[in-house]
């Protein structure tokens, strides 16, 4: 069997990004990013792959058919909050509301169980894992073990494969697993997100292969708005527009063409639990 990888998608609209919200200008285009979601779904089908979509549940309210189409295609639906606000900008009650409402909305729209979560901008707080556990999530993907990059990452983590949440915060409940987003071994920069657009797919593919040699399942991510031609909006940083649209669609296809089995987070974690149980029993996984 080929190596496994997760090419996840953070399913948010362009107008929900921090870059757009803080910009001086606006756009009158509705649903910027939905076409990217359709492309992503079709590309997965073309390469016999699947994925986990971390969905902002307000999108599921305003565009339920788009989110149902993902679930109907066999893509795992997980949460990316309800409104895509930074969790550290909210108080604990508001954070709980974002996590709880998102799970409820997504489960109602898709009629599927939602067990995973990713924080907007990988922004987590001291009560993060406790809230996830209380609400019924079983895994999180909000850690990036990048080197310190001011304004981006603090460099405080050294986690590269699924681990109990206690490896992130010692007081975290043991009911939650953390599946960190992947970084390039040695260089310690993220493999995807903006870094895919900066460095190109060869960089990402090299990192995937290096991780696979270490027995680590790569966790990658993209955004639907990166896959479309974005409207010009006054005040949105230039870096947001770099290599979006057609370039990014071709990059995603190139990644999906690699000799990896692209699957869901849930599948990776459930198979890992099965293997661990077999080892405990002295069986061969």
mmCIF file of C-alpha atoms in Angstrom, residues 6-275:
data_model
loop_
_atom_site.group_PDB
_atom_site.id
_atom_site.type_symbol
_atom_site.label_atom_id
_atom_site.label_comp_id
_atom_site.label_asym_id
_atom_site.label_seq_id
_atom_site.Cartn_x
_atom_site.Cartn_y
_atom_site.Cartn_z
ATOM 1 C CA UNK A 6 -4.342 14.044 4.560
ATOM 2 C CA UNK A 7 -4.965 16.975 2.198
ATOM 3 C CA UNK A 8 -7.533 18.843 4.271
ATOM 4 C CA UNK A 9 -9.423 21.990 3.339
ATOM 5 C CA UNK A 10 -10.360 24.843 5.676
ATOM 6 C CA UNK A 11 -13.766 25.600 4.193
ATOM 7 C CA UNK A 12 -14.192 29.327 4.701
ATOM 8 C CA UNK A 13 -15.143 32.117 2.297
ATOM 9 C CA UNK A 14 -12.754 34.876 1.238
ATOM 10 C CA UNK A 15 -14.894 37.442 3.091
ATOM 11 C CA UNK A 16 -14.404 35.495 6.339
ATOM 12 C CA UNK A 17 -10.604 35.713 6.301
ATOM 13 C CA UNK A 18 -8.846 38.067 8.740
ATOM 14 C CA UNK A 19 -7.148 39.749 5.754
ATOM 15 C CA UNK A 20 -10.508 40.701 4.247
ATOM 16 C CA UNK A 21 -12.157 41.664 7.518
ATOM 17 C CA UNK A 22 -9.365 44.113 8.358
ATOM 18 C CA UNK A 23 -9.214 45.602 4.853
ATOM 19 C CA UNK A 24 -10.508 49.070 4.001
ATOM 20 C CA UNK A 25 -12.250 47.913 0.835
ATOM 21 C CA UNK A 26 -15.040 45.405 0.173
ATOM 22 C CA UNK A 27 -16.375 43.198 -2.601
ATOM 23 C CA UNK A 28 -19.954 42.731 -3.748
ATOM 24 C CA UNK A 29 -19.220 39.193 -4.960
ATOM 25 C CA UNK A 30 -21.078 36.609 -2.893
ATOM 26 C CA UNK A 31 -19.666 33.230 -1.909
ATOM 27 C CA UNK A 32 -16.066 33.826 -3.033
ATOM 28 C CA UNK A 33 -14.509 30.396 -2.595
ATOM 29 C CA UNK A 34 -17.493 28.155 -3.276
ATOM 30 C CA UNK A 35 -16.243 27.430 -6.799
ATOM 31 C CA UNK A 36 -12.932 26.402 -5.214
ATOM 32 C CA UNK A 37 -14.800 23.931 -3.071
ATOM 33 C CA UNK A 38 -16.410 22.413 -6.156
ATOM 34 C CA UNK A 39 -13.016 22.134 -7.864
ATOM 35 C CA UNK A 40 -11.522 20.484 -4.774
ATOM 36 C CA UNK A 41 -14.348 17.962 -4.573
ATOM 37 C CA UNK A 42 -14.015 17.110 -8.270
ATOM 38 C CA UNK A 43 -10.209 16.831 -8.044
ATOM 39 C CA UNK A 44 -10.481 14.357 -5.173
ATOM 40 C CA UNK A 45 -12.886 12.233 -7.194
ATOM 41 C CA UNK A 46 -10.616 12.400 -10.244
ATOM 42 C CA UNK A 47 -7.682 10.972 -8.282
ATOM 43 C CA UNK A 48 -9.724 8.499 -6.212
ATOM 44 C CA UNK A 49 -8.939 10.447 -3.040
ATOM 45 C CA UNK A 50 -10.895 11.791 -0.110
ATOM 46 C CA UNK A 51 -10.317 14.445 2.544
ATOM 47 C CA UNK A 52 -11.434 16.149 5.729
ATOM 48 C CA UNK A 53 -13.103 19.549 5.370
ATOM 49 C CA UNK A 54 -12.910 21.833 8.396
ATOM 50 C CA UNK A 55 -16.049 23.860 7.713
ATOM 51 C CA UNK A 56 -17.093 27.261 9.055
ATOM 52 C CA UNK A 57 -20.669 26.412 9.961
ATOM 53 C CA UNK A 58 -22.122 29.795 9.004
ATOM 54 C CA UNK A 59 -21.220 28.759 5.440
ATOM 55 C CA UNK A 60 -23.264 25.605 5.972
ATOM 56 C CA UNK A 61 -26.189 27.842 6.975
ATOM 57 C CA UNK A 62 -25.891 30.225 4.013
ATOM 58 C CA UNK A 63 -24.827 27.611 1.441
ATOM 59 C CA UNK A 64 -26.023 24.238 2.784
ATOM 60 C CA UNK A 65 -25.935 22.518 -0.609
ATOM 61 C CA UNK A 66 -22.199 23.220 -0.953
ATOM 62 C CA UNK A 67 -21.442 21.547 2.383
ATOM 63 C CA UNK A 68 -23.848 18.662 1.799
ATOM 64 C CA UNK A 69 -22.120 18.025 -1.531
ATOM 65 C CA UNK A 70 -18.821 17.571 0.303
ATOM 66 C CA UNK A 71 -20.346 15.110 2.770
ATOM 67 C CA UNK A 72 -22.201 13.251 0.029
ATOM 68 C CA UNK A 73 -18.874 12.821 -1.796
ATOM 69 C CA UNK A 74 -17.487 10.954 1.225
ATOM 70 C CA UNK A 75 -15.461 13.860 2.589
ATOM 71 C CA UNK A 76 -15.324 13.970 6.382
ATOM 72 C CA UNK A 77 -16.909 17.126 7.782
ATOM 73 C CA UNK A 78 -15.176 18.713 10.781
ATOM 74 C CA UNK A 79 -15.537 22.130 12.417
ATOM 75 C CA UNK A 80 -13.703 25.393 11.794
ATOM 76 C CA UNK A 81 -15.925 27.366 14.248
ATOM 77 C CA UNK A 82 -19.228 29.059 13.406
ATOM 78 C CA UNK A 83 -18.052 32.518 12.319
ATOM 79 C CA UNK A 84 -14.252 32.108 11.842
ATOM 80 C CA UNK A 85 -13.308 34.586 14.547
ATOM 81 C CA UNK A 86 -9.964 34.227 16.313
ATOM 82 C CA UNK A 87 -10.697 32.291 19.494
ATOM 83 C CA UNK A 88 -8.268 34.370 21.546
ATOM 84 C CA UNK A 89 -10.379 37.467 20.742
ATOM 85 C CA UNK A 90 -13.365 35.897 22.505
ATOM 86 C CA UNK A 91 -14.100 35.116 26.136
ATOM 87 C CA UNK A 92 -14.548 31.520 27.286
ATOM 88 C CA UNK A 93 -18.349 31.602 26.996
ATOM 89 C CA UNK A 94 -18.137 32.946 23.450
ATOM 90 C CA UNK A 95 -15.551 30.324 22.508
ATOM 91 C CA UNK A 96 -17.797 27.592 23.834
ATOM 92 C CA UNK A 97 -20.632 29.008 21.747
ATOM 93 C CA UNK A 98 -18.509 29.004 18.580
ATOM 94 C CA UNK A 99 -17.475 25.376 19.075
ATOM 95 C CA UNK A 100 -20.885 24.118 20.167
ATOM 96 C CA UNK A 101 -22.962 25.940 17.559
ATOM 97 C CA UNK A 102 -20.622 24.849 14.792
ATOM 98 C CA UNK A 103 -20.892 21.174 15.731
ATOM 99 C CA UNK A 104 -24.679 21.383 16.000
ATOM 100 C CA UNK A 105 -25.134 23.173 12.670
ATOM 101 C CA UNK A 106 -22.784 20.905 10.741
ATOM 102 C CA UNK A 107 -24.349 17.727 12.121
ATOM 103 C CA UNK A 108 -27.827 19.010 11.309
ATOM 104 C CA UNK A 109 -26.915 20.063 7.743
ATOM 105 C CA UNK A 110 -24.965 16.901 6.846
ATOM 106 C CA UNK A 111 -26.645 14.330 9.107
ATOM 107 C CA UNK A 112 -23.127 13.113 9.921
ATOM 108 C CA UNK A 113 -21.197 12.955 13.181
ATOM 109 C CA UNK A 114 -18.664 15.778 13.608
ATOM 110 C CA UNK A 115 -15.691 14.771 15.751
ATOM 111 C CA UNK A 116 -12.844 17.051 14.583
ATOM 112 C CA UNK A 117 -11.950 20.717 14.971
ATOM 113 C CA UNK A 118 -9.431 23.227 13.660
ATOM 114 C CA UNK A 119 -9.077 26.739 15.070
ATOM 115 C CA UNK A 120 -8.974 29.717 12.704
ATOM 116 C CA UNK A 121 -5.339 30.744 12.164
ATOM 117 C CA UNK A 122 -4.312 27.845 14.492
ATOM 118 C CA UNK A 123 -5.158 30.173 17.376
ATOM 119 C CA UNK A 124 -5.820 28.231 20.586
ATOM 120 C CA UNK A 125 -6.291 29.241 24.216
ATOM 121 C CA UNK A 126 -5.697 27.673 27.627
ATOM 122 C CA UNK A 127 -9.228 26.258 27.807
ATOM 123 C CA UNK A 128 -9.156 24.920 24.227
ATOM 124 C CA UNK A 129 -8.985 21.183 24.831
ATOM 125 C CA UNK A 130 -11.316 21.280 27.804
ATOM 126 C CA UNK A 131 -13.970 22.971 25.681
ATOM 127 C CA UNK A 132 -13.486 20.486 22.859
ATOM 128 C CA UNK A 133 -13.899 17.558 25.241
ATOM 129 C CA UNK A 134 -16.947 19.051 26.951
ATOM 130 C CA UNK A 135 -18.700 19.595 23.613
ATOM 131 C CA UNK A 136 -17.911 16.148 22.262
ATOM 132 C CA UNK A 137 -15.043 16.592 19.846
ATOM 133 C CA UNK A 138 -12.481 13.793 19.875
ATOM 134 C CA UNK A 139 -9.659 15.322 17.824
ATOM 135 C CA UNK A 140 -8.101 18.691 17.073
ATOM 136 C CA UNK A 141 -5.784 19.943 14.331
ATOM 137 C CA UNK A 142 -4.826 23.412 15.558
ATOM 138 C CA UNK A 143 -1.091 23.030 16.171
ATOM 139 C CA UNK A 144 1.699 23.876 13.728
ATOM 140 C CA UNK A 145 5.214 23.040 14.921
ATOM 141 C CA UNK A 146 6.788 25.784 12.845
ATOM 142 C CA UNK A 147 9.882 27.687 13.795
ATOM 143 C CA UNK A 148 9.127 31.068 15.351
ATOM 144 C CA UNK A 149 7.863 33.534 12.732
ATOM 145 C CA UNK A 150 6.723 36.850 14.269
ATOM 146 C CA UNK A 151 3.082 37.480 13.445
ATOM 147 C CA UNK A 152 2.617 33.877 12.319
ATOM 148 C CA UNK A 153 3.896 31.206 14.725
ATOM 149 C CA UNK A 154 5.497 31.212 18.137
ATOM 150 C CA UNK A 155 7.782 28.216 17.694
ATOM 151 C CA UNK A 156 6.599 26.643 20.945
ATOM 152 C CA UNK A 157 5.670 23.183 19.630
ATOM 153 C CA UNK A 158 7.654 20.137 18.536
ATOM 154 C CA UNK A 159 4.865 17.757 17.512
ATOM 155 C CA UNK A 160 4.730 16.120 14.099
ATOM 156 C CA UNK A 161 2.241 13.248 14.258
ATOM 157 C CA UNK A 162 -0.971 12.434 16.143
ATOM 158 C CA UNK A 163 -0.497 12.624 19.914
ATOM 159 C CA UNK A 164 -2.741 12.888 22.983
ATOM 160 C CA UNK A 165 -3.708 16.509 23.654
ATOM 161 C CA UNK A 166 -1.766 16.236 26.916
ATOM 162 C CA UNK A 167 1.393 16.502 24.779
ATOM 163 C CA UNK A 168 0.270 20.042 23.912
ATOM 164 C CA UNK A 169 -1.082 21.043 27.321
ATOM 165 C CA UNK A 170 -0.451 18.717 30.294
ATOM 166 C CA UNK A 171 -3.841 19.560 31.824
ATOM 167 C CA UNK A 172 -5.761 18.673 28.641
ATOM 168 C CA UNK A 173 -8.370 15.872 28.774
ATOM 169 C CA UNK A 174 -7.068 12.528 27.553
ATOM 170 C CA UNK A 175 -10.183 12.129 25.395
ATOM 171 C CA UNK A 176 -8.835 14.489 22.696
ATOM 172 C CA UNK A 177 -6.124 13.687 20.124
ATOM 173 C CA UNK A 178 -4.035 16.383 18.444
ATOM 174 C CA UNK A 179 -3.124 15.888 14.757
ATOM 175 C CA UNK A 180 -0.723 18.763 13.966
ATOM 176 C CA UNK A 181 -0.360 20.362 10.544
ATOM 177 C CA UNK A 182 2.900 19.298 8.908
ATOM 178 C CA UNK A 183 6.135 21.250 8.611
ATOM 179 C CA UNK A 184 9.245 20.611 6.513
ATOM 180 C CA UNK A 185 11.681 18.430 8.481
ATOM 181 C CA UNK A 186 14.769 20.406 9.429
ATOM 182 C CA UNK A 187 13.572 23.709 7.982
ATOM 183 C CA UNK A 188 10.500 23.699 10.260
ATOM 184 C CA UNK A 189 8.310 25.792 7.960
ATOM 185 C CA UNK A 190 4.737 24.736 7.126
ATOM 186 C CA UNK A 191 4.300 22.491 4.101
ATOM 187 C CA UNK A 192 1.050 24.046 2.947
ATOM 188 C CA UNK A 193 -1.188 27.060 3.418
ATOM 189 C CA UNK A 194 0.575 30.207 2.265
ATOM 190 C CA UNK A 195 3.886 28.339 2.176
ATOM 191 C CA UNK A 196 2.711 26.098 -0.661
ATOM 192 C CA UNK A 197 2.010 29.225 -2.709
ATOM 193 C CA UNK A 198 5.336 30.810 -1.712
ATOM 194 C CA UNK A 199 7.575 27.772 -2.341
ATOM 195 C CA UNK A 200 5.615 25.676 -4.857
ATOM 196 C CA UNK A 201 4.377 22.078 -4.945
ATOM 197 C CA UNK A 202 7.857 20.552 -5.294
ATOM 198 C CA UNK A 203 8.637 21.890 -1.807
ATOM 199 C CA UNK A 204 5.439 20.385 -0.380
ATOM 200 C CA UNK A 205 5.928 17.035 -2.127
ATOM 201 C CA UNK A 206 9.525 16.787 -0.893
ATOM 202 C CA UNK A 207 8.334 17.399 2.654
ATOM 203 C CA UNK A 208 5.646 14.750 2.301
ATOM 204 C CA UNK A 209 8.199 12.187 1.168
ATOM 205 C CA UNK A 210 10.608 13.042 3.980
ATOM 206 C CA UNK A 211 7.817 12.646 6.537
ATOM 207 C CA UNK A 212 6.666 9.370 4.999
ATOM 208 C CA UNK A 213 10.200 7.974 5.317
ATOM 209 C CA UNK A 214 9.921 8.686 9.038
ATOM 210 C CA UNK A 215 6.582 6.859 9.216
ATOM 211 C CA UNK A 216 4.661 10.138 9.669
ATOM 212 C CA UNK A 217 1.377 10.821 7.860
ATOM 213 C CA UNK A 218 1.539 14.329 6.316
ATOM 214 C CA UNK A 219 -1.263 16.710 7.335
ATOM 215 C CA UNK A 220 -1.705 19.347 4.632
ATOM 216 C CA UNK A 221 -4.328 22.062 4.205
ATOM 217 C CA UNK A 222 -5.644 24.471 1.596
ATOM 218 C CA UNK A 223 -8.510 26.986 1.426
ATOM 219 C CA UNK A 224 -11.276 27.136 -1.189
ATOM 220 C CA UNK A 225 -10.719 30.836 -1.831
ATOM 221 C CA UNK A 226 -7.101 30.084 -2.802
ATOM 222 C CA UNK A 227 -8.470 28.005 -5.677
ATOM 223 C CA UNK A 228 -10.419 30.823 -7.379
ATOM 224 C CA UNK A 229 -9.659 34.172 -8.986
ATOM 225 C CA UNK A 230 -10.021 36.631 -6.127
ATOM 226 C CA UNK A 231 -11.608 40.076 -6.422
ATOM 227 C CA UNK A 232 -9.256 43.008 -5.937
ATOM 228 C CA UNK A 233 -10.031 44.536 -2.544
ATOM 229 C CA UNK A 234 -8.332 47.655 -1.214
ATOM 230 C CA UNK A 235 -6.250 46.864 1.866
ATOM 231 C CA UNK A 236 -5.952 43.089 1.431
ATOM 232 C CA UNK A 237 -2.209 42.283 1.558
ATOM 233 C CA UNK A 238 -0.540 41.345 -1.725
ATOM 234 C CA UNK A 239 0.642 38.027 -0.261
ATOM 235 C CA UNK A 240 -3.001 36.864 -0.116
ATOM 236 C CA UNK A 241 -3.219 37.058 -3.919
ATOM 237 C CA UNK A 242 0.107 35.376 -4.712
ATOM 238 C CA UNK A 243 -0.433 32.288 -6.904
ATOM 239 C CA UNK A 244 -4.136 31.910 -6.193
ATOM 240 C CA UNK A 245 -6.590 30.699 -8.826
ATOM 241 C CA UNK A 246 -5.313 28.571 -11.707
ATOM 242 C CA UNK A 247 -1.766 28.204 -10.297
ATOM 243 C CA UNK A 248 -3.118 26.853 -7.025
ATOM 244 C CA UNK A 249 -5.561 24.495 -8.748
ATOM 245 C CA UNK A 250 -2.668 22.998 -10.718
ATOM 246 C CA UNK A 251 -0.607 22.696 -7.522
ATOM 247 C CA UNK A 252 -3.404 20.761 -5.781
ATOM 248 C CA UNK A 253 -3.682 18.383 -8.733
ATOM 249 C CA UNK A 254 0.065 17.838 -8.739
ATOM 250 C CA UNK A 255 -0.021 16.913 -5.056
ATOM 251 C CA UNK A 256 -2.930 14.524 -5.609
ATOM 252 C CA UNK A 257 -0.982 12.818 -8.418
ATOM 253 C CA UNK A 258 1.710 11.677 -5.967
ATOM 254 C CA UNK A 259 2.042 8.108 -4.739
ATOM 255 C CA UNK A 260 0.081 8.671 -1.552
ATOM 256 C CA UNK A 261 -3.294 7.447 -0.415
ATOM 257 C CA UNK A 262 -5.159 10.665 0.409
ATOM 258 C CA UNK A 263 -7.677 9.946 3.139
ATOM 259 C CA UNK A 264 -9.574 11.479 6.070
ATOM 260 C CA UNK A 265 -8.293 12.420 9.495
ATOM 261 C CA UNK A 266 -10.833 10.089 11.077
ATOM 262 C CA UNK A 267 -9.516 7.124 9.078
ATOM 263 C CA UNK A 268 -5.902 7.798 10.064
ATOM 264 C CA UNK A 269 -6.761 8.124 13.747
ATOM 265 C CA UNK A 270 -9.082 5.111 13.864
ATOM 266 C CA UNK A 271 -6.499 2.929 12.103
ATOM 267 C CA UNK A 272 -3.852 4.190 14.523
ATOM 268 C CA UNK A 273 -6.024 3.205 17.473
ATOM 269 C CA UNK A 274 -6.559 -0.240 15.983
ATOM 270 C CA UNK A 275 -2.827 -0.746 15.448
#
